PDB file of C-alpha atoms and ligand atoms in Angstrom:
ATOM      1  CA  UNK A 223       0.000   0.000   0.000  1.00  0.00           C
ATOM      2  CA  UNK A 224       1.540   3.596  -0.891  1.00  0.00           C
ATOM      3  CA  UNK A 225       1.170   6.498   0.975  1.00  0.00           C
ATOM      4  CA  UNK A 226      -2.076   7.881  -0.493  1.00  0.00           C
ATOM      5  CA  UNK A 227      -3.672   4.479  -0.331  1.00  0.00           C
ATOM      6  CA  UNK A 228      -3.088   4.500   3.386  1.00  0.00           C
ATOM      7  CA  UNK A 229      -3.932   7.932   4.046  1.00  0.00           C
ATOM      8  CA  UNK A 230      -7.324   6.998   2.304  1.00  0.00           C
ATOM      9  CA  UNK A 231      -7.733   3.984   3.982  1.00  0.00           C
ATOM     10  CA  UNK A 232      -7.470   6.224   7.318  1.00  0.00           C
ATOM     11  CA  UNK A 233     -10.034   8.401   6.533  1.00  0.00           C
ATOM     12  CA  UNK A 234     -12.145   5.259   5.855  1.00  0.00           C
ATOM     13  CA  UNK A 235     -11.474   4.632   9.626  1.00  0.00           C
ATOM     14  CA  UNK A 236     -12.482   7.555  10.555  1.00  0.00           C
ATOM     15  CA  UNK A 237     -15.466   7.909   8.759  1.00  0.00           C
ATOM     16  CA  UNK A 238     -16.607   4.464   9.534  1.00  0.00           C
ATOM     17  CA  UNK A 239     -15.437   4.450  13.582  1.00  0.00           C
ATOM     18  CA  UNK A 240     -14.639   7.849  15.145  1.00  0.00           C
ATOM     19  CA  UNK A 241     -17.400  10.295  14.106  1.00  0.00           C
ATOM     20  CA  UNK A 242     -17.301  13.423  16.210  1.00  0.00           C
ATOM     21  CA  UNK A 243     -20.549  14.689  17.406  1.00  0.00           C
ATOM     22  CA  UNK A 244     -21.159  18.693  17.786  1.00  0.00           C
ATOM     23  CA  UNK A 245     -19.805  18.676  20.729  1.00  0.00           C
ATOM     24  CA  UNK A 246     -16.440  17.901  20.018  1.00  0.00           C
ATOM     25  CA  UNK A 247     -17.038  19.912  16.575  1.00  0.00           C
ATOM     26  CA  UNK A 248     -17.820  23.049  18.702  1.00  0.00           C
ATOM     27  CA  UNK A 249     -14.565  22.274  21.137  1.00  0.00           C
ATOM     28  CA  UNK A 250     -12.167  22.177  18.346  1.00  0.00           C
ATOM     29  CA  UNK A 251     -13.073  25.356  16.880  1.00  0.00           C
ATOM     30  CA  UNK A 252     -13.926  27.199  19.867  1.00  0.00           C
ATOM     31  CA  UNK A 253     -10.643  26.042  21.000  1.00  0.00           C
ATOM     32  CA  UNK A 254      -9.196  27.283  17.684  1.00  0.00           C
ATOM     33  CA  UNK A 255     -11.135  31.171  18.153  1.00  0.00           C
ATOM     34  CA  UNK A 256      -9.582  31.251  21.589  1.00  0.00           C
ATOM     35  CA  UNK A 257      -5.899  30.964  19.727  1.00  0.00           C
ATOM     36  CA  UNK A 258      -5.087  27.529  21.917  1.00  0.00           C
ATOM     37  CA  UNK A 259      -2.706  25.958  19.206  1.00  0.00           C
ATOM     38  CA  UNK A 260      -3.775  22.855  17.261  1.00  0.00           C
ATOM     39  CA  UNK A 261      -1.950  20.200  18.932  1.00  0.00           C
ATOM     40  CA  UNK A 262      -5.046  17.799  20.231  1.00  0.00           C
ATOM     41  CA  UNK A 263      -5.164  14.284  19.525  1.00  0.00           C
ATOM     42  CA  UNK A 264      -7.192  13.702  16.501  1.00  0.00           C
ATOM     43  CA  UNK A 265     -10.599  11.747  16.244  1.00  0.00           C
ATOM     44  CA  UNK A 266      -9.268   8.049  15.167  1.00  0.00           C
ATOM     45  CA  UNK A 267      -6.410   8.528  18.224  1.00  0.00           C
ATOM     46  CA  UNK A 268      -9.728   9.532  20.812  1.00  0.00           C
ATOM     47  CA  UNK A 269     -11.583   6.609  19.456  1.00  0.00           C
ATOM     48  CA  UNK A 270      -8.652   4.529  19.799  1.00  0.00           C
ATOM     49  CA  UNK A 271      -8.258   5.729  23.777  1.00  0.00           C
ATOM     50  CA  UNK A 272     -12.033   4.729  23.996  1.00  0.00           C
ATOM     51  CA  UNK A 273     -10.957   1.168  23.036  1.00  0.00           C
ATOM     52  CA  UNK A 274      -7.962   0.909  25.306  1.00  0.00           C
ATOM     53  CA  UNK A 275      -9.922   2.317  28.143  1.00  0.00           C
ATOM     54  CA  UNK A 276     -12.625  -0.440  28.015  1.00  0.00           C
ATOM     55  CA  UNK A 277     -10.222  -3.099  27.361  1.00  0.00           C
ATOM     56  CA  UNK A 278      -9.416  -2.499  30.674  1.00  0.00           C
ATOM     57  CA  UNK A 279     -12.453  -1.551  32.621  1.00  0.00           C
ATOM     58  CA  UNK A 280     -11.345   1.959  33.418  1.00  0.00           C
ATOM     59  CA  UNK A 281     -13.001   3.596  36.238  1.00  0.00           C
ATOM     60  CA  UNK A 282     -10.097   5.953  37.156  1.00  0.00           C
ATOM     61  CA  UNK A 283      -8.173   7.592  34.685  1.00  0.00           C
ATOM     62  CA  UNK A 284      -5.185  10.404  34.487  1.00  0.00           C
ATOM     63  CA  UNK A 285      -4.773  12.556  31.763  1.00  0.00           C
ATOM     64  CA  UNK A 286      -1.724  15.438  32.398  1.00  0.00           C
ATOM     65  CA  UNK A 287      -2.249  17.916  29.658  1.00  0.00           C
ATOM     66  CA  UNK A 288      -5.855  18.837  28.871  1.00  0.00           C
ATOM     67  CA  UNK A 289      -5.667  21.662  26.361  1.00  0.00           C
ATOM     68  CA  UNK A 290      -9.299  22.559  25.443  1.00  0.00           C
ATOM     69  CA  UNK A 291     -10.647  19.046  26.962  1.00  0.00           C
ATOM     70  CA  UNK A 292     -10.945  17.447  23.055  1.00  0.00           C
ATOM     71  CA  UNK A 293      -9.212  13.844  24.565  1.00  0.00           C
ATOM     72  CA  UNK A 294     -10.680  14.444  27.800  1.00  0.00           C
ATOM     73  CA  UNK A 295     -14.114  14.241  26.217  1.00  0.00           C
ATOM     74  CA  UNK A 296     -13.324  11.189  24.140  1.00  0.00           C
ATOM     75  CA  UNK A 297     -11.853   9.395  27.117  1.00  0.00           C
ATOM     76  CA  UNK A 298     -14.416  10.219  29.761  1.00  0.00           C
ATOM     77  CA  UNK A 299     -17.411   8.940  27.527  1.00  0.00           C
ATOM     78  CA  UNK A 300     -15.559   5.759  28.182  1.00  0.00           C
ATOM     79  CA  UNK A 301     -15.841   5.809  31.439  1.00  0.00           C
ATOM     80  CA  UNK A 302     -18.891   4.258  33.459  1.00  0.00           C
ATOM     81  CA  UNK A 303     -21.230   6.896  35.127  1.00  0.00           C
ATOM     82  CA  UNK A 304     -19.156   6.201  38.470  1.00  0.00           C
ATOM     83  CA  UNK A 305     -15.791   6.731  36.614  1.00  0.00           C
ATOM     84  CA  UNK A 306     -13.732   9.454  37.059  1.00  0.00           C
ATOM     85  CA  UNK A 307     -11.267  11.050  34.928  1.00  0.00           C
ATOM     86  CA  UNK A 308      -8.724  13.912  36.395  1.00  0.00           C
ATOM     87  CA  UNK A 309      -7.118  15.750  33.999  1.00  0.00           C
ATOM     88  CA  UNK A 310      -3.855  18.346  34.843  1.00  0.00           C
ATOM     89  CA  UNK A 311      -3.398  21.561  32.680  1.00  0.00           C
ATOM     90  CA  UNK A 312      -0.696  24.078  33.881  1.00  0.00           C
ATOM     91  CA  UNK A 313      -2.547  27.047  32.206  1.00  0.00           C
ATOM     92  CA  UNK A 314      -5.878  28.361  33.709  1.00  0.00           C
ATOM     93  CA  UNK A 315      -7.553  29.586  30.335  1.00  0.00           C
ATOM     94  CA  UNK A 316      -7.076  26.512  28.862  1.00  0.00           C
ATOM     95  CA  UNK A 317      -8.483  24.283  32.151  1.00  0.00           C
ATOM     96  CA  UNK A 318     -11.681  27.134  31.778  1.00  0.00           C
ATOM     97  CA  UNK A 319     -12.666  26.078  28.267  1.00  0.00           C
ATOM     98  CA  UNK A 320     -12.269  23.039  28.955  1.00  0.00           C
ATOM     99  CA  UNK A 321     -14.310  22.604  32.081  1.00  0.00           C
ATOM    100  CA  UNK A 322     -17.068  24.711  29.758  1.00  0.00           C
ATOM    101  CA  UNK A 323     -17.098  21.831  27.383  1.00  0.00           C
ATOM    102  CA  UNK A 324     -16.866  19.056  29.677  1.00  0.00           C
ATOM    103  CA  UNK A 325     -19.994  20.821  31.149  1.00  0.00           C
ATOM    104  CA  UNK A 326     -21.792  21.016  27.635  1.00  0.00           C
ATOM    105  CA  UNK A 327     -21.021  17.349  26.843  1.00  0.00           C
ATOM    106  CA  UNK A 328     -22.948  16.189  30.277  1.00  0.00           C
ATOM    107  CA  UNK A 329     -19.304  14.906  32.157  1.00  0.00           C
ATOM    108  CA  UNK A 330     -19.103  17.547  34.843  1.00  0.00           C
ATOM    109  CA  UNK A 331     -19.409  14.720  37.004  1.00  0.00           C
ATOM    110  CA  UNK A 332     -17.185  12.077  35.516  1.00  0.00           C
ATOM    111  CA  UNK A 333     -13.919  15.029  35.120  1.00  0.00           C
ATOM    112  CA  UNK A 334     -12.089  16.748  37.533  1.00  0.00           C
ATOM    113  CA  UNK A 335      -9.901  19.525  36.062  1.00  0.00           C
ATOM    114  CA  UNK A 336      -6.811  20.510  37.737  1.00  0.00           C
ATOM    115  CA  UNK A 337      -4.900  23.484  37.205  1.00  0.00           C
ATOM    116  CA  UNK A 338      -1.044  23.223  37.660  1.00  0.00           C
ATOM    117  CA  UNK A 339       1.995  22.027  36.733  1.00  0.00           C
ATOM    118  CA  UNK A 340       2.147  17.999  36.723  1.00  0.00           C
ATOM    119  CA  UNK A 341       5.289  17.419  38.539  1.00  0.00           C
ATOM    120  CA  UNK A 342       3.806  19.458  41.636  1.00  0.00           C
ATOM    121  CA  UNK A 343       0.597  18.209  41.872  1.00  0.00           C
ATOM    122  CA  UNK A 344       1.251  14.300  41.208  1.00  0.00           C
ATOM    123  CA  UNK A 345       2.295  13.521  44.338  1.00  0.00           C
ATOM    124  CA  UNK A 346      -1.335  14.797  45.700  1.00  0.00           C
ATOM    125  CA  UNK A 347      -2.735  12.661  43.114  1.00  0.00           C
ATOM    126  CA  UNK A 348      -0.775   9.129  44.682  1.00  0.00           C
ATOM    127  CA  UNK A 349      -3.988   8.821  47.046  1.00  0.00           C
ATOM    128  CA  UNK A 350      -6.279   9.786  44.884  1.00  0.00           C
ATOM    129  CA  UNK A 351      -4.829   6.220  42.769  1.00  0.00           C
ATOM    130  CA  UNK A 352      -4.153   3.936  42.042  1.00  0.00           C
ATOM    131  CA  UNK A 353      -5.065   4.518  38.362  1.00  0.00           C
ATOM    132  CA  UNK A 354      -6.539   2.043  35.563  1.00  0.00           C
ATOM    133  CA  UNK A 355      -4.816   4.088  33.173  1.00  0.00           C
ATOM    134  CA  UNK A 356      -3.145   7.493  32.805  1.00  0.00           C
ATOM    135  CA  UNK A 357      -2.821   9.219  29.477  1.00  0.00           C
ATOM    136  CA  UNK A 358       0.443  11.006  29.121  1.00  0.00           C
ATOM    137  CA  UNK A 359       0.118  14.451  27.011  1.00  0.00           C
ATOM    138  CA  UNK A 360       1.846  17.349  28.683  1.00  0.00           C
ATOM    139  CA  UNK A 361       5.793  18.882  28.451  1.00  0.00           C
ATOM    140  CA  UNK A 362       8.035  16.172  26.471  1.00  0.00           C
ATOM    141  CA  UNK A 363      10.793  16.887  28.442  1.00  0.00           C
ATOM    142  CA  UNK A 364       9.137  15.128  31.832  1.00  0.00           C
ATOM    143  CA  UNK A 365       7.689  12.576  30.123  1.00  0.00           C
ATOM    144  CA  UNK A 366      10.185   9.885  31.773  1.00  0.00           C
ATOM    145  CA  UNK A 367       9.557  11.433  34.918  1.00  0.00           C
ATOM    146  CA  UNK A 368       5.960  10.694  34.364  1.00  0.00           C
ATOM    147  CA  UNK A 369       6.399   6.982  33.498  1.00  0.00           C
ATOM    148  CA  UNK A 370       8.344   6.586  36.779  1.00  0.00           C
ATOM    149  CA  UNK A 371       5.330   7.722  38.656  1.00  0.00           C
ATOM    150  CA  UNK A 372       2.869   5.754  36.672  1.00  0.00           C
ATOM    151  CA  UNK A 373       5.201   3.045  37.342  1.00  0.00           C
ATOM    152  CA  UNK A 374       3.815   3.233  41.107  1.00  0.00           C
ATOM    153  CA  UNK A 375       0.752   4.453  40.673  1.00  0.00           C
ATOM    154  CA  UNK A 376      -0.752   2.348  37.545  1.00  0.00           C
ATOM    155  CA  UNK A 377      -2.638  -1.101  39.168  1.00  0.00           C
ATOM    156  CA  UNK A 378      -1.129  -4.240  37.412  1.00  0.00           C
ATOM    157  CA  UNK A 379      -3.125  -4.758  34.262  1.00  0.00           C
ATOM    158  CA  UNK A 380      -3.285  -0.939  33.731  1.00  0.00           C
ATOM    159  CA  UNK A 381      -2.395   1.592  30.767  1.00  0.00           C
ATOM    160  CA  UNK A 382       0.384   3.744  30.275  1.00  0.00           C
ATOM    161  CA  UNK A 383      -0.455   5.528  27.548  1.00  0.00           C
ATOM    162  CA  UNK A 384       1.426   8.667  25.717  1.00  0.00           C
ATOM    163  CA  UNK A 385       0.831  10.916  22.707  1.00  0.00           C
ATOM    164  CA  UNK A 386       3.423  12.430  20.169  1.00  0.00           C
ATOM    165  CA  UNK A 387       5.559   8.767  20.478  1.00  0.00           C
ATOM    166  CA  UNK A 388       6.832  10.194  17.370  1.00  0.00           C
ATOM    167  CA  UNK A 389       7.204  14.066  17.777  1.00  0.00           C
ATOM    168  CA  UNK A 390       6.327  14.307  14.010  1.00  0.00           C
ATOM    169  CA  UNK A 391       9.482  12.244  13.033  1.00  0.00           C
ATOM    170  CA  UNK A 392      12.270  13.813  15.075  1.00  0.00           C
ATOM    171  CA  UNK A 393      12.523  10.876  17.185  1.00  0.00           C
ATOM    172  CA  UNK A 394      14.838   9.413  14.376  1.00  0.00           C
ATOM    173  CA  UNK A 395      16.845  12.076  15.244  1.00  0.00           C
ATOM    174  CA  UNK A 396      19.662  10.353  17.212  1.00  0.00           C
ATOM    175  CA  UNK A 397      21.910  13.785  17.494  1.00  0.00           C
ATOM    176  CA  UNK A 398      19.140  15.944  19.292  1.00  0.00           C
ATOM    177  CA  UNK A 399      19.471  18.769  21.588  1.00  0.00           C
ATOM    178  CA  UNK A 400      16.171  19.388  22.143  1.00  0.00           C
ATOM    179  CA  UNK A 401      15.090  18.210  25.359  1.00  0.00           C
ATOM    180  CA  UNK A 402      11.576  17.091  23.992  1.00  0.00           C
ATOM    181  CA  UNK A 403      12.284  14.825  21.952  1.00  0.00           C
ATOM    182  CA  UNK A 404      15.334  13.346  23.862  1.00  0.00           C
ATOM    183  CA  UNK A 405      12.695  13.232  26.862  1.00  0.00           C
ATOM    184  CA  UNK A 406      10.327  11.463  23.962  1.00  0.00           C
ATOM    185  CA  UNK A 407      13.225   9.079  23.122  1.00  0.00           C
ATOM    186  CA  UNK A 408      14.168   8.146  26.843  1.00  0.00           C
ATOM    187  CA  UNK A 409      10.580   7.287  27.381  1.00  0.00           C
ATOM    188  CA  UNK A 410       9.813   4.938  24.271  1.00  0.00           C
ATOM    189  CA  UNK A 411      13.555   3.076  25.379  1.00  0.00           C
ATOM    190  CA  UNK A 412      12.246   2.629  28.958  1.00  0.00           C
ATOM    191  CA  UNK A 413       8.673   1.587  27.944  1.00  0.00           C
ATOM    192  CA  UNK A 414      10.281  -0.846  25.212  1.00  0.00           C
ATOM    193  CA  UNK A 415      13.328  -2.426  27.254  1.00  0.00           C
ATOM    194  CA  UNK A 416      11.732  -2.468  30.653  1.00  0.00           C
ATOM    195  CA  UNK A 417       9.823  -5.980  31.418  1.00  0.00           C
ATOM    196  CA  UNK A 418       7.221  -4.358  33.826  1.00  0.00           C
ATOM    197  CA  UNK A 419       5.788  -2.821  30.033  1.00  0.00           C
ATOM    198  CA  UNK A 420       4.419  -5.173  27.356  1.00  0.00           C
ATOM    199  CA  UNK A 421       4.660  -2.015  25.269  1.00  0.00           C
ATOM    200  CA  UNK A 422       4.414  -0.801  21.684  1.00  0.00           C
ATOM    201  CA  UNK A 423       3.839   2.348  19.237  1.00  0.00           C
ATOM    202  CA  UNK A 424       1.113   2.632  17.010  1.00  0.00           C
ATOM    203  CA  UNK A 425       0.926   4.664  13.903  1.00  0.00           C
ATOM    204  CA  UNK A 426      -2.340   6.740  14.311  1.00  0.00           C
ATOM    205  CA  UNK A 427      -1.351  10.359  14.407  1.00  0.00           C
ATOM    206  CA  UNK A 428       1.539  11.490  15.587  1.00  0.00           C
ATOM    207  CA  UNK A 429       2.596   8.447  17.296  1.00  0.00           C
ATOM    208  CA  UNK A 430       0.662   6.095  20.414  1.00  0.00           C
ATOM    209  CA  UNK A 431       2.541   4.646  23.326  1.00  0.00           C
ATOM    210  CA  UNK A 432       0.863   1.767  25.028  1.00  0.00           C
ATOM    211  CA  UNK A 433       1.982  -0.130  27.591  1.00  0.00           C
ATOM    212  CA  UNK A 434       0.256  -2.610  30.058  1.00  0.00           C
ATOM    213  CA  UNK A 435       1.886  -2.565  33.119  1.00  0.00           C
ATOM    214  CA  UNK A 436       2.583  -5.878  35.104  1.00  0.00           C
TER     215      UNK A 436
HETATM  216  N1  LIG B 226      -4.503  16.137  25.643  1.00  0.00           N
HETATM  217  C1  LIG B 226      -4.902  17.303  24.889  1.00  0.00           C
HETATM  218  C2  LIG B 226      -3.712  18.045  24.311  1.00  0.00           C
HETATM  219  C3  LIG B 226      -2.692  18.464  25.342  1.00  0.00           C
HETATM  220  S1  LIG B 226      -1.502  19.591  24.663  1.00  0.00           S
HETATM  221  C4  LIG B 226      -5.798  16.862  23.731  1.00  0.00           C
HETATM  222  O1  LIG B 226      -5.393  15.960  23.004  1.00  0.00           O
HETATM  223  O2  LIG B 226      -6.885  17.428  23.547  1.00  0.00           O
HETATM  224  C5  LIG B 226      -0.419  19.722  26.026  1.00  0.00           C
HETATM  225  C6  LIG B 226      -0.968  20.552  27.166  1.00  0.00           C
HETATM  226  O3  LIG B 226      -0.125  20.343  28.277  1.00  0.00           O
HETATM  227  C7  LIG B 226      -0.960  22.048  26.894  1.00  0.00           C
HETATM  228  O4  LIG B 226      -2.249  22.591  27.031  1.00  0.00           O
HETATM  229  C8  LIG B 226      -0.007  22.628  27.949  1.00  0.00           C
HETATM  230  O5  LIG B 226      -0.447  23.858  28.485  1.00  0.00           O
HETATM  231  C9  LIG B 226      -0.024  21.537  29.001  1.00  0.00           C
HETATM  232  N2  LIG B 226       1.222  21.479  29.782  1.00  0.00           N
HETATM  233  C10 LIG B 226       2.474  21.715  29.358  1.00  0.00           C
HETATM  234  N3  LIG B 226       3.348  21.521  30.343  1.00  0.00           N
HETATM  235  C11 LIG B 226       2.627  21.143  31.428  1.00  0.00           C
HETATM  236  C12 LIG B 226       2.962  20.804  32.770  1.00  0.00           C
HETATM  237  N4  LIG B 226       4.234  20.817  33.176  1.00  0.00           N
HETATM  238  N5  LIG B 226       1.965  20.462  33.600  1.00  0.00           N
HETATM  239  C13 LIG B 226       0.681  20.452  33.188  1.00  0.00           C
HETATM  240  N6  LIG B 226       0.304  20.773  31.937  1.00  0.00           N
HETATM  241  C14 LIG B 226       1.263  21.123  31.063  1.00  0.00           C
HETATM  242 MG1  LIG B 227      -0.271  15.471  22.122  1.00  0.00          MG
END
């Protein structure tokens, strides 16, 4: 299959399994009027996080990096009515769209938005776990950081998942300064070598770290 054909075949997917409603229509370009930059996760990635989240039974989920709430949406609608989904975002404006749209899509109950920076508030979060999954989407640099405390605070059986596995190719790059993608590159060699992670990377977007943690 060449490049187009795949690229075709994707929007097939999308068509076929990961129609957005208005909802997450009017999030994306509310959240594109208030300037927030267009970095979500795309529909056939939320749909995929869906998947992974029932596979499992998720009832408590961790998101760091909300944005506008676009995966936060997708994920919590996975959730049962007694789930709950906390989600961390560093910058206030973003957290208060967000928490508008969680509102409008009927989750106010089932998402908790907190506003901070991840590395200060995740050790309030440790009894608030453990977690059936946590959904890795903030700074690059920490994500390795982040792993370590999923590592404790992800139940056996759980998800570590991350976005951008690929940071839109530069991962190849093995003579990087920049310390997102070598933070991006540290993480995929930890999730891959370490034997607590069945682990892989799949190609939807910009790259999908999974690993089950034993
Ligand atoms: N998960 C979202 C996209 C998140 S983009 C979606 O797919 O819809 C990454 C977000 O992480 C940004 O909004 C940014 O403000 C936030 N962020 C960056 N560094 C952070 C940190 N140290 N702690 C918490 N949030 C952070
Ligand atoms: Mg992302």
């Amino acid at each position: 299959m060449d490049d187009r054909e795949r690229e075709r075949c994707l929007r097939y997917v999308e068509k076929l399994f990961a129609a957005e409603d208005g909802v997450l229509e009017e999030l994306q370009l509310a959240a594109s009027q208030a300037g927030l930059p267009p970095i979500s996760i795309d529909r056939a990635e939320g749909k995929l996080l869906q998947v992974l989240l029932r596979a499992v039974s998720a009832k408590r989920v961790l998101e760091l990096g909300t944005l506008g709430g676009y995966s936060a949406v997708w994920m919590a609608r996975a959730l049962p009515e007694n789930g709950l989904l906390i989600t961390v975002e560093l910058d206030p404006e973003r957290s208060r769209l967000a928490r508008q749209f969680v509102a409008r899509a009927g989750l106010g109950e089932r998402v908790s938005i907190r506003v901070g920076r991840a590395i200060e508030l995740l050790p309030g979060l440790v009894e608030e776990g453990p977690f059936d999954a946590v959904f890795i989407d903030a700074d690059k640099e920490s994500y390795p950081l982040y792993l370590e405390w999923c590592r404790a605070n992800v139940r056996a059986g759980g998800l570590v998942i991350a976005d951008n596995a690929f940071k839109k190719g530069q991962v190849l790059d093995s003579g990087t300064q920049d310390p997102g993608v070598l933070g991006i590159q540290e993480f995929n060699r930890r999730l891959a070598s370490d034997p607590q992670f069945t682990s892989i990377v799949v190609p939807i977007h910009d790259g999908v770290a999974i690993a089950v943690v034993s």
